[in-house]
C-alpha cells in the first residue's frame, strides 16, 4: 500500500517536472510593442525597404526614433551627436567665421573647439565620429538585407529595380560619411556589409585608402543613381556623387598629396551642366521654404532635411537661427522663432572685415551684419553684447510668413552642397592650374555670384587665390566649409592668418600643424584597438 | 516463598493505588500579556519522552502523570516553564515572552530556520525592533537597524528608498536587493503614476523582515541574488480574537533652506556688482518686493495614518486577519499629496488533520497622488525683488517674464508652476499569494508546497497644465500667438506571475537532523504603458509602449544537516534560466555551501556561565545578476520612428526604420562571496551580537560600454566586461543592559566598514558618469580601474596665500603646460567608508523611550547647488535677473564655466543623524475589553550633525542638485489593542 503511494507520488512529481521543463520555451520572448519588430518580420513588407532607406537618410538629421531629444548613441546627448550640427561645429566653429557664447556647454567641449584647444576626450569629436560611423553601420545592414537572394526569399523580386537605386543611394551615404571622416580625422575604421554584426573591430584606413575606396565606390554606383537634379526632394542623385568627387579632387593635395585639379574641373563641369541654376536671390537658399522655393529646386544640390513638425532636431539650422537672435536686438520674430537663445552666436572680427570697407559695410546682399550699437571686438567671449551678429539663415518663407508653428524648431533645411560652391570650385581649380576650364569661364562664374549679390564684378587679374579664399567666405560662410578651405590654403594652422581667439588667445596665435587634423576620439579608439592616434596628440 | 507471596500480594493490593496515582492533567496555556490562547505548546513530562501539545484553544490533556512529576511547557518565543504536579489535575499556565530571540524563526528562501541554526549571514528584524515614527514605506522600518544595510529614503511623500546591502555588486546592472513579499519576488519596475514599488505596502501589516546578506543564504535565489535579499513577511491570523488600532498624526515642518539673498540684500548686491564693472546686468529690472521664494513653494502640513486590524479564528478553526489602513502624507511642496488606502486579508486554514495548510494572502491598495514639479531650482534662482503675484499678468495673475504676451527665455515663477500644474494619478494594486503546504499522510516527513503569486499594478494618471500657464503649448492662428497649456493622459500596467513548487523533507535521526528541499520556480514579468501625448498639440501621437515579457525559471535544491546540534552544514544549488540572454547563455549555475560550528555546545563551553552563544560560520556561494534595462539585446530587431522623427522624400514624410543594436553573447554577472561570521552571546545572552568579514568578487560585470563603431547599431551596448571587488567587516552588538521588573534598558549598535574597488573595465577605459547641472553634458564622476565606482573626477583648485580660491586656476597634474581635461584627477567618492546604527530603548514601569542614531563616515558630496549657481555671472540669466546663493561671498567666483568642475565644491558629507525619538506610555488592562493602550509622542528627523554646507548630507549618488527636502515631523499617536 505504502509503496504504491510512493510510486504514485514519484510519478506525479516527475510528471510535473517534465511539464514544467516544457515551460522553458517561455524563455524565448518576442517584441510586443507595435513599434518594434524582429528584423525578419520588419522586412516582410515591401514598404520597409523605403523605410530603411529613410532611416539611413534620417541619420543625417535625426538622433533617435522618439523625438529630437532621443539619442540612439549612448553617452552623448542629442545635442552633441547630430550629424549636421557636429559637422558645422567642427568646420565652422573652429575657425574665423563664428563664435559661441556659452562656453561651459558640453563640459567645455564647445569652448575647446572654438579655441582650438581640443583633446582626444572632446565630446563633439566623439559625437561626430560615432554618428558618421552609424551611417556606415546602417548602410551595411541595408545592403545585407536587400541582396537579390534576400529579395527573392521574401518574395520581393518585383521591386528589384527600385531596390537597386536604393542600394546605390545607401552606398553614396556611406561614402559621404567616410568622406567627412577622411576630411576631419584623416582615418576611420573600415567596415562593410561583408563584416559581421556585433563587436567586430574594423581595420584602420588612412587617407589614401579611404580616398581610393570613396572614389571607386562613387564611380561604381554612378550608373545606378537617378539623373542629376531629377530625384525626388531630399534624395541623392548623380550630382551628389559628382559633388563629393569634385570636393575630394579639389582637396587631393591635402588628402593624398596629389594634384587632381583637372579631375575636379571635369566633375564640376558635369554638375554645372547638370540642370542646376542659381536662385535669383541669395537669401532664398537659407529660408524656411528652401525645400521647394527657387533655391531648393534649382540651386541646392543636397539638403539635410529639417522640419519643425516631422523631422524635429537640434541640428545646424535650429542652432544657427536660434543662435542668431541678438542679445541686444531681440530680433527673434524677425528670424522666425519665438525667443532665440539670447545671443549665442556672433562673428569674429576677421570675418566681419570681409564685408567692411574700413568702417563702411559693403552693399553686397550676402552681408547680413548687424553693426549698430555693437563693437567689432570681442574681449570677453561670454559677453553676448560684444561683436557683430548676422542674420543669414531665417525660419521665414520667401513671402515673409513663418516656417511652421513651433516656438523653437525651424523648417529651414541645411544646404550641404549647392551650385554656388561649384562655381567657386571651378574658379579655384582653374587658378591652381587644372585643365578642362578657362579663366574666362571662371571669372564669369564668380561674377554671376557677385551680380546676384549686387556686388561689383571682377576681372581676370582680380581672380587670385587670396581673393578666392575671401570670396568663399563671403558666399559660403556658416555652411560647413571654412576649416576645409583654410587647411587647403595652408591658413588654418601656422601663423599666416590669425583670427581672434585662435588658439585661445585674444588676438589669435599660430597653431601647430598637427591641428590640421582632429584627434581620434579616445572612446572610439579604446573600443577598437586597430585605430591609432594622429601624430601630435 | 512466603515473603514472595506477601510481596506479590502487596503489589497486587497496591496496584490500584498506583493506578490511581497515575492521573490525567488538563489545563489551558495562555500568553501572560493579553491572555490569548497558545496553540501548539509542547508539554513533556520531564525525564520522559511522554508529551502532548495544546490544541487550537490552548487546551491540553496529558495522561499518566504522577504527583511529583514535572511538566515542562515549551514554546518558541517564550520562556520555558516547569510546573511540578501535585494533587490538582487542572494546571493552567501563563507563558512569558522570551527576551531571547535566538529561537526566533527567520524566514530564508523557500523555508525557515532559527537564528540559532542559521549557517549564513542572516538578520531578522521583527516588529519590536522596527523603527518607530512616521514610517510611510516599508524600507524605513529597518533603516540603520542592520549592519551593512543602508536605506536612503527620498524626501518626497511616499517616496522610494534606495536600499544597499554591503554596497551592492554591480556597475551597470541593478544594485537593488531582491525583495520578496510572502514568497512573491517583487519586480523593481514601478508602474507609471506610482511613487515607488514599495509605496503601496502598508508598514503596519509587516510582521518581520529577514535580510539575507551573503551568498550562502541568497544563492538559492540564483540569478537575482547578488545584491542580497530582503524577505518581508506580513502578519497572519492568530487564535484568540485580537483587534489592533493605530492612530498617528504628525505635523511636517521644513528643516532647512538654501540661503540666498533676500530682496534688500539683493538690491545692494546688484548695485555693487554694476559699480564694480560687471557687464550685462539689467539693473532696471529690479523690483520693489521682498519675496522669499523658498518659503512660497513649501507649506507645512499635517500627515495622518490610521489602521485597524482584526485577527482571530473564523468558525473557530481558520485563523484569519483583516486589516485596513489609510495614510495621508502631503509633502512639503505646495500641492503635493500622497494618500494610500490598503486592505489586506489573510486566511490560514489548516485542514486534513493539520496535514494541509493553506496560506492565502491578498492585499489591495490604492495610491492617490498629486505630483508637484521640482521647483527648488527656480525658487533659488528667482529674483527676490519680484512679487509672486502681478495683477497685470496674462498668466493667471502670476508674475512672469514676457514681452507683450510672448514668453521670454527666462526663469519661470515656481509658485505658478506648482499651482497651474495638475499631475495626478491613481494606482491600484492587487498582490498576494496562495500557498498549499501538504504533509504526506504516509510519509509525514515530506511536505509538498505549491505557491502561486500574483502582483498587478494599474496606474491611471493625467498631467494637465492650465491654459494660463506660461509653459503651455504654443498655438498660432492668424498670426495671433497663444499658449494653450497641455494635457496628457496615461495608463501603466505592471503584472507579475509566480509559480513555486517544491518538496521539503525533514527527518530527525538520533544525532543527525536532515532537511532537504528541491523544487522549481517560474516567474513572468509584463509591462505596458499608454500615453496620449499632448492632446492640445494637433501633431501629438498616442502611443502604446509594450515591453517584452521577462521570464525567469529556476530549479533549486538545498540540504541542511545538523549533526549533534553542534555541526551544521548547508549546501544549495540553483540552476536559473532567463529570457534576457540567448539560448546558449541563458542558463546559469549557482552553488553555495556553508558550515557552522556551535562552539558553545562543545563540552568545554556547554556549561559556561559566561559564554552562552558562540557560533562560527563559514560561507561561500555564487550568485548571479541579470537585471539590466535591456530585455533582449541579443535579438535582431528594428524600430520605427515616431511622428516627430521621420524623413521627407518628395512631398511626404516617410517613417524611418532603424535596426536596434544587437549583442548576442551577453550572459550573467557572477558574484562569488566568501563570508566568515562569529555569533556570540555572553551572560545568558544578556549581551549578544555578531562579527562578520566578507569578500565579494563580481565577474563579467554587465555594463553599457563602448563597442567598435560601425560594427553595431549604436556606439555602446551591454557587454560582460569588468570586475569589481567589495570587502568589509560588520559588527553588531545588542544588550539588555538592565532588566528588572520595573526598569528595562536595552541598546543595540551595528557597524559596517566597506570598501569597493573596480578591478577591471572594458579596454581599461574610463566610463564617465554622474551628470550635473550647470552646463549641458557635464559629468563629475568616473569609473576607473583601481578606484571605487562613481569616484569624483575633478580639477585641483589652487588657492592664494590668504586661502581664497583663485578662479579657474587648477594644478597642472600632468605637467604638460596646458590645463585641459587630462589634468582632472580622482578625489574621494560618494559612498561611505563606515556606516553605523544605534538604537536604545528605556522602559520604566509603563513609560518607554526609544531613539535611534545613524552615522555615515567618509562619504563625500559634490555640491552642485553651489557649483552651478554661486557665481556672479548668474546674476543675469539671459534676459532676466537671477538670485544666487550667499556662498558666492566666500568664493567670489564670477564665471560658472571656470569653476564647475573644481574640487572646491567637493565636501565631506559625513553625518550623524537622529532619525527618531519616541516617548510613550502604556495603559495596561485599561478595562476588561481593552488589553492595552499606548499613547506616544515623538519627532522624526530630529537632528543632523554634519560639516556639509548644503541642505542635507544624505543624497543618494553623491551629487546634490537640490533635493526634495526631508521634513522634520512632530508626531503623536495611540495604539489600542483589544
PDB file of N, CA, C and O in Angstrom, chain A residues 302-337:
ATOM      1  N   UNK A 302      22.209  69.146 -52.465  1.00  0.00           N
ATOM      2  CA  UNK A 302      21.853  68.126 -51.485  1.00  0.00           C
ATOM      3  C   UNK A 302      21.560  68.785 -50.147  1.00  0.00           C
ATOM      4  O   UNK A 302      22.435  69.402 -49.564  1.00  0.00           O
ATOM      5  N   UNK A 303      20.319  68.704 -49.666  1.00  0.00           N
ATOM      6  CA  UNK A 303      19.975  69.313 -48.380  1.00  0.00           C
ATOM      7  C   UNK A 303      19.976  68.285 -47.256  1.00  0.00           C
ATOM      8  O   UNK A 303      19.789  67.086 -47.503  1.00  0.00           O
ATOM      9  N   UNK A 304      20.147  68.769 -46.035  1.00  0.00           N
ATOM     10  CA  UNK A 304      19.833  67.942 -44.871  1.00  0.00           C
ATOM     11  C   UNK A 304      18.460  68.410 -44.419  1.00  0.00           C
ATOM     12  O   UNK A 304      18.293  69.567 -44.056  1.00  0.00           O
ATOM     13  N   UNK A 305      17.497  67.505 -44.439  1.00  0.00           N
ATOM     14  CA  UNK A 305      16.108  67.886 -44.212  1.00  0.00           C
ATOM     15  C   UNK A 305      15.872  68.316 -42.767  1.00  0.00           C
ATOM     16  O   UNK A 305      16.354  67.680 -41.835  1.00  0.00           O
ATOM     17  N   UNK A 306      15.149  69.414 -42.594  1.00  0.00           N
ATOM     18  CA  UNK A 306      14.743  69.867 -41.256  1.00  0.00           C
ATOM     19  C   UNK A 306      13.279  70.259 -41.356  1.00  0.00           C
ATOM     20  O   UNK A 306      12.897  70.974 -42.287  1.00  0.00           O
ATOM     21  N   UNK A 307      12.467  69.786 -40.466  1.00  0.00           N
ATOM     22  CA  UNK A 307      11.056  70.183 -40.472  1.00  0.00           C
ATOM     23  C   UNK A 307      10.582  70.266 -39.028  1.00  0.00           C
ATOM     24  O   UNK A 307      10.816  69.359 -38.240  1.00  0.00           O
ATOM     25  N   UNK A 308       9.913  71.377 -38.709  1.00  0.00           N
ATOM     26  CA  UNK A 308       9.544  71.595 -37.308  1.00  0.00           C
ATOM     27  C   UNK A 308       8.426  70.684 -36.856  1.00  0.00           C
ATOM     28  O   UNK A 308       8.106  70.628 -35.678  1.00  0.00           O
ATOM     29  N   UNK A 309       7.847  69.920 -37.784  1.00  0.00           N
ATOM     30  CA  UNK A 309       6.763  69.027 -37.400  1.00  0.00           C
ATOM     31  C   UNK A 309       7.193  67.572 -37.450  1.00  0.00           C
ATOM     32  O   UNK A 309       7.003  66.834 -36.514  1.00  0.00           O
ATOM     33  N   UNK A 310       7.785  67.155 -38.538  1.00  0.00           N
ATOM     34  CA  UNK A 310       8.045  65.717 -38.720  1.00  0.00           C
ATOM     35  C   UNK A 310       9.517  65.336 -38.659  1.00  0.00           C
ATOM     36  O   UNK A 310       9.832  64.166 -38.538  1.00  0.00           O
ATOM     37  N   UNK A 311      10.411  66.294 -38.792  1.00  0.00           N
ATOM     38  CA  UNK A 311      11.840  65.945 -38.690  1.00  0.00           C
ATOM     39  C   UNK A 311      12.465  66.894 -37.691  1.00  0.00           C
ATOM     40  O   UNK A 311      13.357  67.679 -38.012  1.00  0.00           O
ATOM     41  N   UNK A 312      11.988  66.795 -36.462  1.00  0.00           N
ATOM     42  CA  UNK A 312      12.450  67.712 -35.426  1.00  0.00           C
ATOM     43  C   UNK A 312      13.853  67.332 -34.987  1.00  0.00           C
ATOM     44  O   UNK A 312      14.144  66.171 -34.739  1.00  0.00           O
ATOM     45  N   UNK A 313      14.723  68.316 -34.919  1.00  0.00           N
ATOM     46  CA  UNK A 313      16.073  68.021 -34.453  1.00  0.00           C
ATOM     47  C   UNK A 313      16.727  69.315 -34.005  1.00  0.00           C
ATOM     48  O   UNK A 313      16.347  70.409 -34.444  1.00  0.00           O
ATOM     49  N   UNK A 314      17.708  69.186 -33.133  1.00  0.00           N
ATOM     50  CA  UNK A 314      18.518  70.341 -32.765  1.00  0.00           C
ATOM     51  C   UNK A 314      19.756  70.343 -33.649  1.00  0.00           C
ATOM     52  O   UNK A 314      20.870  70.203 -33.187  1.00  0.00           O
ATOM     53  N   UNK A 315      19.485  70.479 -34.934  1.00  0.00           N
ATOM     54  CA  UNK A 315      20.551  70.407 -35.915  1.00  0.00           C
ATOM     55  C   UNK A 315      21.134  71.764 -36.217  1.00  0.00           C
ATOM     56  O   UNK A 315      20.876  72.745 -35.504  1.00  0.00           O
ATOM     57  N   UNK A 316      21.935  71.856 -37.298  1.00  0.00           N
ATOM     58  CA  UNK A 316      22.649  73.108 -37.569  1.00  0.00           C
ATOM     59  C   UNK A 316      21.730  74.295 -37.758  1.00  0.00           C
ATOM     60  O   UNK A 316      21.985  75.365 -37.209  1.00  0.00           O
ATOM     61  N   UNK A 317      20.615  74.144 -38.483  1.00  0.00           N
ATOM     62  CA  UNK A 317      19.792  75.333 -38.726  1.00  0.00           C
ATOM     63  C   UNK A 317      19.020  75.735 -37.475  1.00  0.00           C
ATOM     64  O   UNK A 317      18.822  76.922 -37.231  1.00  0.00           O
ATOM     65  N   UNK A 318      18.603  74.766 -36.666  1.00  0.00           N
ATOM     66  CA  UNK A 318      17.945  75.126 -35.402  1.00  0.00           C
ATOM     67  C   UNK A 318      18.911  75.927 -34.541  1.00  0.00           C
ATOM     68  O   UNK A 318      18.563  76.962 -33.976  1.00  0.00           O
ATOM     69  N   UNK A 319      20.147  75.438 -34.470  1.00  0.00           N
ATOM     70  CA  UNK A 319      21.152  76.107 -33.651  1.00  0.00           C
ATOM     71  C   UNK A 319      21.475  77.486 -34.220  1.00  0.00           C
ATOM     72  O   UNK A 319      21.537  78.476 -33.502  1.00  0.00           O
ATOM     73  N   UNK A 320      21.675  77.540 -35.543  1.00  0.00           N
ATOM     74  CA  UNK A 320      22.083  78.800 -36.154  1.00  0.00           C
ATOM     75  C   UNK A 320      20.982  79.852 -36.008  1.00  0.00           C
ATOM     76  O   UNK A 320      21.230  80.979 -35.582  1.00  0.00           O
ATOM     77  N   UNK A 321      19.742  79.487 -36.336  1.00  0.00           N
ATOM     78  CA  UNK A 321      18.690  80.504 -36.317  1.00  0.00           C
ATOM     79  C   UNK A 321      18.392  80.975 -34.905  1.00  0.00           C
ATOM     80  O   UNK A 321      18.285  82.177 -34.647  1.00  0.00           O
ATOM     81  N   UNK A 322      18.303  80.051 -33.957  1.00  0.00           N
ATOM     82  CA  UNK A 322      18.069  80.477 -32.583  1.00  0.00           C
ATOM     83  C   UNK A 322      19.271  81.227 -32.029  1.00  0.00           C
ATOM     84  O   UNK A 322      19.124  82.150 -31.232  1.00  0.00           O
ATOM     85  N   UNK A 323      20.466  80.824 -32.498  1.00  0.00           N
ATOM     86  CA  UNK A 323      21.673  81.472 -32.015  1.00  0.00           C
ATOM     87  C   UNK A 323      21.885  82.859 -32.594  1.00  0.00           C
ATOM     88  O   UNK A 323      22.548  83.705 -32.001  1.00  0.00           O
ATOM     89  N   UNK A 324      21.297  83.088 -33.798  1.00  0.00           N
ATOM     90  CA  UNK A 324      21.469  84.388 -34.441  1.00  0.00           C
ATOM     91  C   UNK A 324      20.735  85.503 -33.702  1.00  0.00           C
ATOM     92  O   UNK A 324      21.034  86.677 -33.898  1.00  0.00           O
ATOM     93  N   UNK A 325      19.731  85.144 -32.901  1.00  0.00           N
ATOM     94  CA  UNK A 325      18.954  86.176 -32.215  1.00  0.00           C
ATOM     95  C   UNK A 325      19.875  86.930 -31.278  1.00  0.00           C
ATOM     96  O   UNK A 325      20.491  86.344 -30.393  1.00  0.00           O
ATOM     97  N   UNK A 326      19.992  88.227 -31.486  1.00  0.00           N
ATOM     98  CA  UNK A 326      20.963  89.006 -30.742  1.00  0.00           C
ATOM     99  C   UNK A 326      20.511  89.325 -29.334  1.00  0.00           C
ATOM    100  O   UNK A 326      19.324  89.476 -29.060  1.00  0.00           O
ATOM    101  N   UNK A 327      21.473  89.452 -28.433  1.00  0.00           N
ATOM    102  CA  UNK A 327      21.140  89.761 -27.046  1.00  0.00           C
ATOM    103  C   UNK A 327      20.579  91.174 -26.914  1.00  0.00           C
ATOM    104  O   UNK A 327      19.758  91.446 -26.066  1.00  0.00           O
ATOM    105  N   UNK A 328      21.031  92.085 -27.785  1.00  0.00           N
ATOM    106  CA  UNK A 328      20.530  93.463 -27.705  1.00  0.00           C
ATOM    107  C   UNK A 328      19.328  93.661 -28.612  1.00  0.00           C
ATOM    108  O   UNK A 328      18.444  94.451 -28.333  1.00  0.00           O
ATOM    109  N   UNK A 329      19.331  92.931 -29.726  1.00  0.00           N
ATOM    110  CA  UNK A 329      18.348  93.224 -30.768  1.00  0.00           C
ATOM    111  C   UNK A 329      17.006  92.544 -30.533  1.00  0.00           C
ATOM    112  O   UNK A 329      15.995  93.010 -31.016  1.00  0.00           O
ATOM    113  N   UNK A 330      17.028  91.410 -29.816  1.00  0.00           N
ATOM    114  CA  UNK A 330      15.793  90.656 -29.564  1.00  0.00           C
ATOM    115  C   UNK A 330      14.984  90.478 -30.838  1.00  0.00           C
ATOM    116  O   UNK A 330      13.782  90.658 -30.871  1.00  0.00           O
ATOM    117  N   UNK A 331      15.691  90.094 -31.921  1.00  0.00           N
ATOM    118  CA  UNK A 331      15.050  90.006 -33.229  1.00  0.00           C
ATOM    119  C   UNK A 331      14.518  88.618 -33.538  1.00  0.00           C
ATOM    120  O   UNK A 331      14.532  88.166 -34.684  1.00  0.00           O
ATOM    121  N   UNK A 332      14.056  87.922 -32.489  1.00  0.00           N
ATOM    122  CA  UNK A 332      13.623  86.544 -32.699  1.00  0.00           C
ATOM    123  C   UNK A 332      12.524  86.444 -33.741  1.00  0.00           C
ATOM    124  O   UNK A 332      12.568  85.615 -34.648  1.00  0.00           O
ATOM    125  N   UNK A 333      11.507  87.286 -33.613  1.00  0.00           N
ATOM    126  CA  UNK A 333      10.371  87.184 -34.529  1.00  0.00           C
ATOM    127  C   UNK A 333      10.813  87.456 -35.957  1.00  0.00           C
ATOM    128  O   UNK A 333      10.350  86.801 -36.897  1.00  0.00           O
ATOM    129  N   UNK A 334      11.754  88.373 -36.114  1.00  0.00           N
ATOM    130  CA  UNK A 334      12.234  88.680 -37.464  1.00  0.00           C
ATOM    131  C   UNK A 334      12.994  87.502 -38.071  1.00  0.00           C
ATOM    132  O   UNK A 334      13.166  87.424 -39.282  1.00  0.00           O
ATOM    133  N   UNK A 335      13.458  86.596 -37.218  1.00  0.00           N
ATOM    134  CA  UNK A 335      14.161  85.425 -37.738  1.00  0.00           C
ATOM    135  C   UNK A 335      13.256  84.207 -37.788  1.00  0.00           C
ATOM    136  O   UNK A 335      13.645  83.156 -38.270  1.00  0.00           O
ATOM    137  N   UNK A 336      12.044  84.339 -37.267  1.00  0.00           N
ATOM    138  CA  UNK A 336      11.097  83.244 -37.386  1.00  0.00           C
ATOM    139  C   UNK A 336      11.023  82.295 -36.198  1.00  0.00           C
ATOM    140  O   UNK A 336      10.503  81.193 -36.316  1.00  0.00           O
ATOM    141  N   UNK A 337      11.560  82.728 -35.050  1.00  0.00           N
ATOM    142  CA  UNK A 337      11.384  81.902 -33.841  1.00  0.00           C
ATOM    143  C   UNK A 337      10.831  82.795 -32.736  1.00  0.00           C
ATOM    144  O   UNK A 337      10.743  83.998 -32.911  1.00  0.00           O
TER     145      UNK A 337
END
